[in-house]
Amino acid sequence: AYAVLIARHLGVEDEDIVSGLESYRPNLNRSQFQKGQRNDLIVDCYNANPTSMKAAIKNLRSFDRPFAILGDMLELGEKSGKEHKKICKLLKKEGIEDVILVGPLFAACKRPERFISFATTEEAAQHLKKYAPEDRTVLLKGSRGIALEQLIPYL
C-alpha cells in the first residue's frame, strides 16, 4: 500500500505501478516462495528474531501439510534460551508436528521428542539426503549465520 502511495506521489502511472508490483520477486532469501524438487518452499533465511519467527510459523499453519525447518535466532543475548523455548512451545500450540531444528541454541531447548534437532546445517543436509519430506509446504527460517538455504537442493 505504501509503495503505491509513494509511486503515485512521484507521478508514476497506475498501469506502471501494477506492472511493477506484479513483476516484483523478493530476493536475498527473504520470504521467497519457490518450488523445490519435491516440495513448495517458503525461504526466509536472511534474518530471524522472535517476532518474525512467530509470524512465519503462524503463516505456515495456513498451508496443508506444513513442515518447518528452523535455524537458531542469533544475537538475542541473555534472553536467547528463553526465546528459543517459546518458539518450540508455539510449534506445538500451532499443531506443527514435523519440525527440524538447526543450531546449538535450539538443540539446548527441552522440546517434544518428535522434533528432530541438528547442531549444524551440514548435519541437517545429511539427514535430508535420506529422509526429505515430499509434497509438503516447507518453511526454512533462521538467522543468516545458520545458512539454511544450503538445504534447498534436498527439498
mmCIF file of C-alpha atoms in Angstrom:
data_model
loop_
_atom_site.group_PDB
_atom_site.id
_atom_site.type_symbol
_atom_site.label_atom_id
_atom_site.label_comp_id
_atom_site.label_asym_id
_atom_site.label_seq_id
_atom_site.Cartn_x
_atom_site.Cartn_y
_atom_site.Cartn_z
ATOM 1 C CA ALA A 1 0.000 0.000 0.000
ATOM 2 C CA TYR A 2 2.804 2.412 0.888
ATOM 3 C CA ALA A 3 4.627 1.606 -2.331
ATOM 4 C CA VAL A 4 1.522 2.577 -4.324
ATOM 5 C CA LEU A 5 1.113 5.839 -2.404
ATOM 6 C CA ILE A 6 4.748 6.779 -2.908
ATOM 7 C CA ALA A 7 4.647 5.859 -6.597
ATOM 8 C CA ARG A 8 1.520 7.963 -7.128
ATOM 9 C CA HIS A 9 3.109 10.847 -5.224
ATOM 10 C CA LEU A 10 6.066 10.611 -7.598
ATOM 11 C CA GLY A 11 3.748 10.685 -10.624
ATOM 12 C CA VAL A 12 4.026 7.045 -11.702
ATOM 13 C CA GLU A 13 1.068 5.915 -13.831
ATOM 14 C CA ASP A 14 -1.262 3.307 -12.300
ATOM 15 C CA GLU A 15 -0.575 0.742 -15.042
ATOM 16 C CA ASP A 16 3.180 1.058 -14.387
ATOM 17 C CA ILE A 17 2.563 0.600 -10.649
ATOM 18 C CA VAL A 18 0.546 -2.565 -11.312
ATOM 19 C CA SER A 19 3.194 -3.890 -13.683
ATOM 20 C CA GLY A 20 5.955 -3.220 -11.173
ATOM 21 C CA LEU A 21 4.103 -4.905 -8.326
ATOM 22 C CA GLU A 22 3.247 -7.941 -10.462
ATOM 23 C CA SER A 23 6.856 -8.420 -11.519
ATOM 24 C CA TYR A 24 8.352 -7.968 -8.047
ATOM 25 C CA ARG A 25 10.113 -11.042 -6.694
ATOM 26 C CA PRO A 26 11.737 -10.894 -3.268
ATOM 27 C CA ASN A 27 15.371 -11.925 -3.153
ATOM 28 C CA LEU A 28 18.221 -12.393 -0.740
ATOM 29 C CA ASN A 29 16.400 -15.289 0.941
ATOM 30 C CA ARG A 30 13.698 -13.038 2.359
ATOM 31 C CA SER A 31 10.243 -14.626 2.333
ATOM 32 C CA GLN A 32 10.612 -16.189 -1.089
ATOM 33 C CA PHE A 33 8.049 -18.731 -2.201
ATOM 34 C CA GLN A 34 9.596 -21.221 -4.592
ATOM 35 C CA LYS A 35 9.221 -24.746 -5.911
ATOM 36 C CA GLY A 36 11.724 -27.264 -4.644
ATOM 37 C CA GLN A 37 12.349 -30.661 -6.214
ATOM 38 C CA ARG A 38 9.707 -32.299 -4.006
ATOM 39 C CA ASN A 39 8.025 -29.505 -2.036
ATOM 40 C CA ASP A 40 6.757 -25.953 -2.029
ATOM 41 C CA LEU A 41 9.253 -23.821 -0.109
ATOM 42 C CA ILE A 42 8.973 -20.642 1.917
ATOM 43 C CA VAL A 43 12.579 -19.484 2.112
ATOM 44 C CA ASP A 44 13.323 -16.889 4.780
ATOM 45 C CA CYS A 45 16.961 -17.475 5.674
ATOM 46 C CA TYR A 46 18.142 -13.901 5.881
ATOM 47 C CA ASN A 47 17.139 -12.932 9.399
ATOM 48 C CA ALA A 48 15.311 -14.399 12.372
ATOM 49 C CA ASN A 49 14.068 -12.885 15.581
ATOM 50 C CA PRO A 50 11.236 -13.956 17.869
ATOM 51 C CA THR A 51 8.643 -11.724 16.207
ATOM 52 C CA SER A 52 9.425 -12.774 12.632
ATOM 53 C CA MET A 53 9.739 -16.438 13.653
ATOM 54 C CA LYS A 54 6.297 -16.384 15.313
ATOM 55 C CA ALA A 55 4.720 -14.725 12.277
ATOM 56 C CA ALA A 56 6.305 -17.249 9.907
ATOM 57 C CA ILE A 57 5.084 -20.195 11.993
ATOM 58 C CA LYS A 58 1.535 -18.835 12.166
ATOM 59 C CA ASN A 59 1.603 -18.264 8.404
ATOM 60 C CA LEU A 60 2.896 -21.797 7.784
ATOM 61 C CA ARG A 61 -0.036 -23.208 9.714
ATOM 62 C CA SER A 62 -2.390 -21.921 6.998
ATOM 63 C CA PHE A 63 -0.895 -24.368 4.461
ATOM 64 C CA ASP A 64 -1.786 -28.022 4.037
ATOM 65 C CA ARG A 65 0.892 -30.427 5.253
ATOM 66 C CA PRO A 66 3.220 -27.874 6.890
ATOM 67 C CA PHE A 67 6.843 -28.788 7.629
ATOM 68 C CA ALA A 68 9.205 -26.417 9.457
ATOM 69 C CA ILE A 69 12.980 -26.261 9.291
ATOM 70 C CA LEU A 70 14.040 -23.621 11.780
ATOM 71 C CA GLY A 71 17.530 -22.336 12.469
ATOM 72 C CA ASP A 72 18.773 -20.574 15.558
ATOM 73 C CA MET A 73 17.872 -16.947 16.127
ATOM 74 C CA LEU A 74 21.279 -15.410 16.684
ATOM 75 C CA GLU A 75 22.261 -12.276 18.606
ATOM 76 C CA LEU A 76 19.436 -12.342 21.167
ATOM 77 C CA GLY A 77 21.769 -12.061 24.134
ATOM 78 C CA GLU A 78 20.684 -13.236 27.573
ATOM 79 C CA LYS A 79 17.095 -13.943 26.517
ATOM 80 C CA SER A 80 18.185 -16.344 23.772
ATOM 81 C CA GLY A 81 17.404 -19.595 25.562
ATOM 82 C CA LYS A 82 14.008 -18.392 26.722
ATOM 83 C CA GLU A 83 13.035 -17.194 23.225
ATOM 84 C CA HIS A 84 14.032 -20.477 21.580
ATOM 85 C CA LYS A 85 11.932 -22.394 24.122
ATOM 86 C CA LYS A 86 8.959 -20.129 23.352
ATOM 87 C CA ILE A 87 9.271 -20.987 19.660
ATOM 88 C CA CYS A 88 9.241 -24.711 20.437
ATOM 89 C CA LYS A 89 6.087 -24.235 22.530
ATOM 90 C CA LEU A 90 4.477 -22.213 19.733
ATOM 91 C CA LEU A 91 5.140 -25.003 17.216
ATOM 92 C CA LYS A 92 3.307 -27.410 19.492
ATOM 93 C CA LYS A 93 0.455 -24.942 20.112
ATOM 94 C CA GLU A 94 0.029 -24.327 16.369
ATOM 95 C CA GLY A 95 -0.023 -28.074 15.689
ATOM 96 C CA ILE A 96 3.077 -28.140 13.515
ATOM 97 C CA GLU A 97 4.432 -31.581 14.251
ATOM 98 C CA ASP A 98 7.004 -32.097 11.517
ATOM 99 C CA VAL A 99 9.951 -29.962 12.520
ATOM 100 C CA ILE A 100 13.706 -29.954 12.081
ATOM 101 C CA LEU A 101 15.616 -27.607 14.375
ATOM 102 C CA VAL A 102 19.118 -26.496 13.382
ATOM 103 C CA GLY A 103 21.732 -24.962 15.616
ATOM 104 C CA PRO A 104 23.042 -25.279 19.159
ATOM 105 C CA LEU A 105 20.509 -22.831 20.638
ATOM 106 C CA PHE A 106 17.510 -24.861 19.521
ATOM 107 C CA ALA A 107 19.360 -28.063 20.457
ATOM 108 C CA ALA A 108 19.588 -26.794 24.046
ATOM 109 C CA CYS A 109 15.790 -26.462 24.299
ATOM 110 C CA LYS A 110 13.765 -29.086 26.031
ATOM 111 C CA ARG A 111 11.467 -29.887 23.164
ATOM 112 C CA PRO A 112 8.983 -32.572 22.224
ATOM 113 C CA GLU A 113 10.889 -35.659 21.156
ATOM 114 C CA ARG A 114 9.163 -35.664 17.784
ATOM 115 C CA PHE A 115 11.214 -32.629 16.728
ATOM 116 C CA ILE A 116 14.486 -33.574 15.100
ATOM 117 C CA SER A 117 17.483 -31.446 16.037
ATOM 118 C CA PHE A 118 20.897 -30.963 14.444
ATOM 119 C CA ALA A 119 23.812 -28.874 15.657
ATOM 120 C CA THR A 120 24.742 -27.770 12.126
ATOM 121 C CA THR A 121 23.194 -27.216 8.716
ATOM 122 C CA GLU A 122 25.574 -29.819 7.292
ATOM 123 C CA GLU A 123 24.169 -32.459 9.650
ATOM 124 C CA ALA A 124 20.630 -31.488 8.657
ATOM 125 C CA ALA A 125 21.613 -31.809 4.972
ATOM 126 C CA GLN A 126 22.885 -35.350 5.552
ATOM 127 C CA HIS A 127 19.553 -36.243 7.142
ATOM 128 C CA LEU A 128 17.537 -34.672 4.321
ATOM 129 C CA LYS A 129 19.533 -36.584 1.693
ATOM 130 C CA LYS A 130 17.933 -39.746 3.094
ATOM 131 C CA TYR A 131 14.691 -38.524 4.648
ATOM 132 C CA ALA A 132 13.492 -35.477 2.739
ATOM 133 C CA PRO A 133 9.808 -34.620 3.047
ATOM 134 C CA GLU A 134 7.658 -34.811 -0.075
ATOM 135 C CA ASP A 135 4.596 -32.876 -1.211
ATOM 136 C CA ARG A 136 4.760 -30.518 1.754
ATOM 137 C CA THR A 137 4.941 -26.778 2.316
ATOM 138 C CA VAL A 138 8.340 -26.339 3.945
ATOM 139 C CA LEU A 139 9.328 -23.219 5.859
ATOM 140 C CA LEU A 140 13.072 -22.551 6.036
ATOM 141 C CA LYS A 141 13.510 -19.818 8.639
ATOM 142 C CA GLY A 142 16.637 -18.906 10.567
ATOM 143 C CA SER A 143 19.344 -16.343 11.093
ATOM 144 C CA ARG A 144 21.779 -15.648 8.290
ATOM 145 C CA GLY A 145 24.635 -17.357 10.172
ATOM 146 C CA ILE A 146 22.843 -20.724 10.093
ATOM 147 C CA ALA A 147 22.691 -20.721 6.241
ATOM 148 C CA LEU A 148 19.549 -22.829 5.877
ATOM 149 C CA GLU A 149 19.457 -22.067 2.138
ATOM 150 C CA GLN A 150 22.055 -24.835 1.815
ATOM 151 C CA LEU A 151 19.194 -27.285 2.427
ATOM 152 C CA ILE A 152 17.162 -26.215 -0.626
ATOM 153 C CA PRO A 153 18.733 -28.762 -3.021
ATOM 154 C CA TYR A 154 17.460 -31.591 -0.819
ATOM 155 C CA LEU A 155 13.896 -30.311 -0.706
#
